[in-house]
DNA sequence: ATGTTAAGTGATATTTATTATCATTTAATA
DNA sequence: TATTAAATGATAATAAATATCACTTAACAT
């Protein structure tokens, strides 16, 4: 196939380096996560793969996500409603903007983030290691549908 | 008692306005949440009250938090590890700084927040309704203990 | 004060998401 | 091709939150 999935290759390499086998199921999961523009949920991934692998187990999806998280190759996005979605494309903490209507997730580029991190460290005297910035709202296309 | 709990009174008033009864259990829960410098969990609240009300049910804590959330008088803080903690003192979205060692939560005042909100709206074309900003790190006292 | 009633509570069952278990299968290496 | 540790599939177990239901009680009217 002519789909050179660079990010997927990186993940596969990382798995190999750490002595993990590359099974067809694992490959399918990685492939989806590496593209993951849509920040899929476990169920999303499961359903997507099940059309090709009817024998795929949900546990395998969970197991592989756990593994990929531990390797730092997938970022878990936990939402206030308790649902989790995953980003294997850019597995580093970064801001998200989520549409509460269509559930679309956008990754904004925020110049003010660096400044804010400095401000937090200065004000609280914490050593900041990690962060989670989510903005919830309604995207322009959902707004347009509200005639 | 000379503890004039202004915030607690506000919550009680809101409950009355909406036709809810003020039971001793409910009062105890509100009292803890209104002070809530420590951003307690459901279990925290349950354990605290159980010393005085040995008959208190965990379900009652959940029920009352649900009610207070629906009235906008309590803010639920959901964390990446799946745990939830509650803020009845300032039930409006605001940034938190969490120590991953001692679990302390600090509310920083961030001047750069307004600027960031503007930047997000401008860049993504979303109508921003809500946000969640959490910074994770190690507080100064925990740092000091690491001789 | 007392009785009435809808709301609240306690105890427990149910649900849902995730993790653990274990027999079987398979990828990787020799 | 054989060997073996790791992975999988099916299912059980766990944990957090919610639902159920009989019983109790706060609030209101009398």
Tab-separated table of C-alpha atoms (C1' of nucleotides) in Angstrom, chain B residues 26 29 42 56-70, chain C residues 8-12, chain D residues 17-22:
chain	number	residue	atom	x	y	z
B	26	UNK	CA	-27.446	17.283	53.261
B	29	UNK	CA	-22.312	17.545	53.029
B	42	UNK	CA	-16.655	11.566	47.695
B	56	UNK	CA	-24.865	7.876	56.606
B	57	UNK	CA	-25.019	6.116	53.247
B	58	UNK	CA	-22.448	6.612	50.505
B	59	UNK	CA	-25.314	6.889	48.035
B	60	UNK	CA	-26.497	10.001	49.817
B	61	UNK	CA	-23.153	11.676	49.237
B	62	UNK	CA	-23.304	10.861	45.544
B	63	UNK	CA	-26.903	11.986	45.289
B	64	UNK	CA	-26.263	15.331	46.927
B	65	UNK	CA	-23.185	16.038	44.877
B	66	UNK	CA	-25.185	15.279	41.746
B	67	UNK	CA	-27.869	17.695	42.891
B	68	UNK	CA	-25.389	20.416	43.770
B	69	UNK	CA	-23.638	19.982	40.436
B	70	UNK	CA	-26.959	20.382	38.622
C	8	DG	C1'	-34.823	12.183	50.967
C	9	DT	C1'	-32.387	8.356	52.948
C	10	DG	C1'	-30.207	3.700	53.654
C	11	DA	C1'	-29.277	-0.588	51.941
C	12	DT	C1'	-28.440	-2.937	48.149
D	17	DA	C1'	-21.258	5.713	39.950
D	18	DT	C1'	-26.165	5.342	39.428
D	19	DA	C1'	-30.812	3.120	40.022
D	20	DT	C1'	-34.239	0.858	42.826
D	21	DC	C1'	-37.368	0.513	46.541
D	22	DA	C1'	-39.183	0.247	51.163
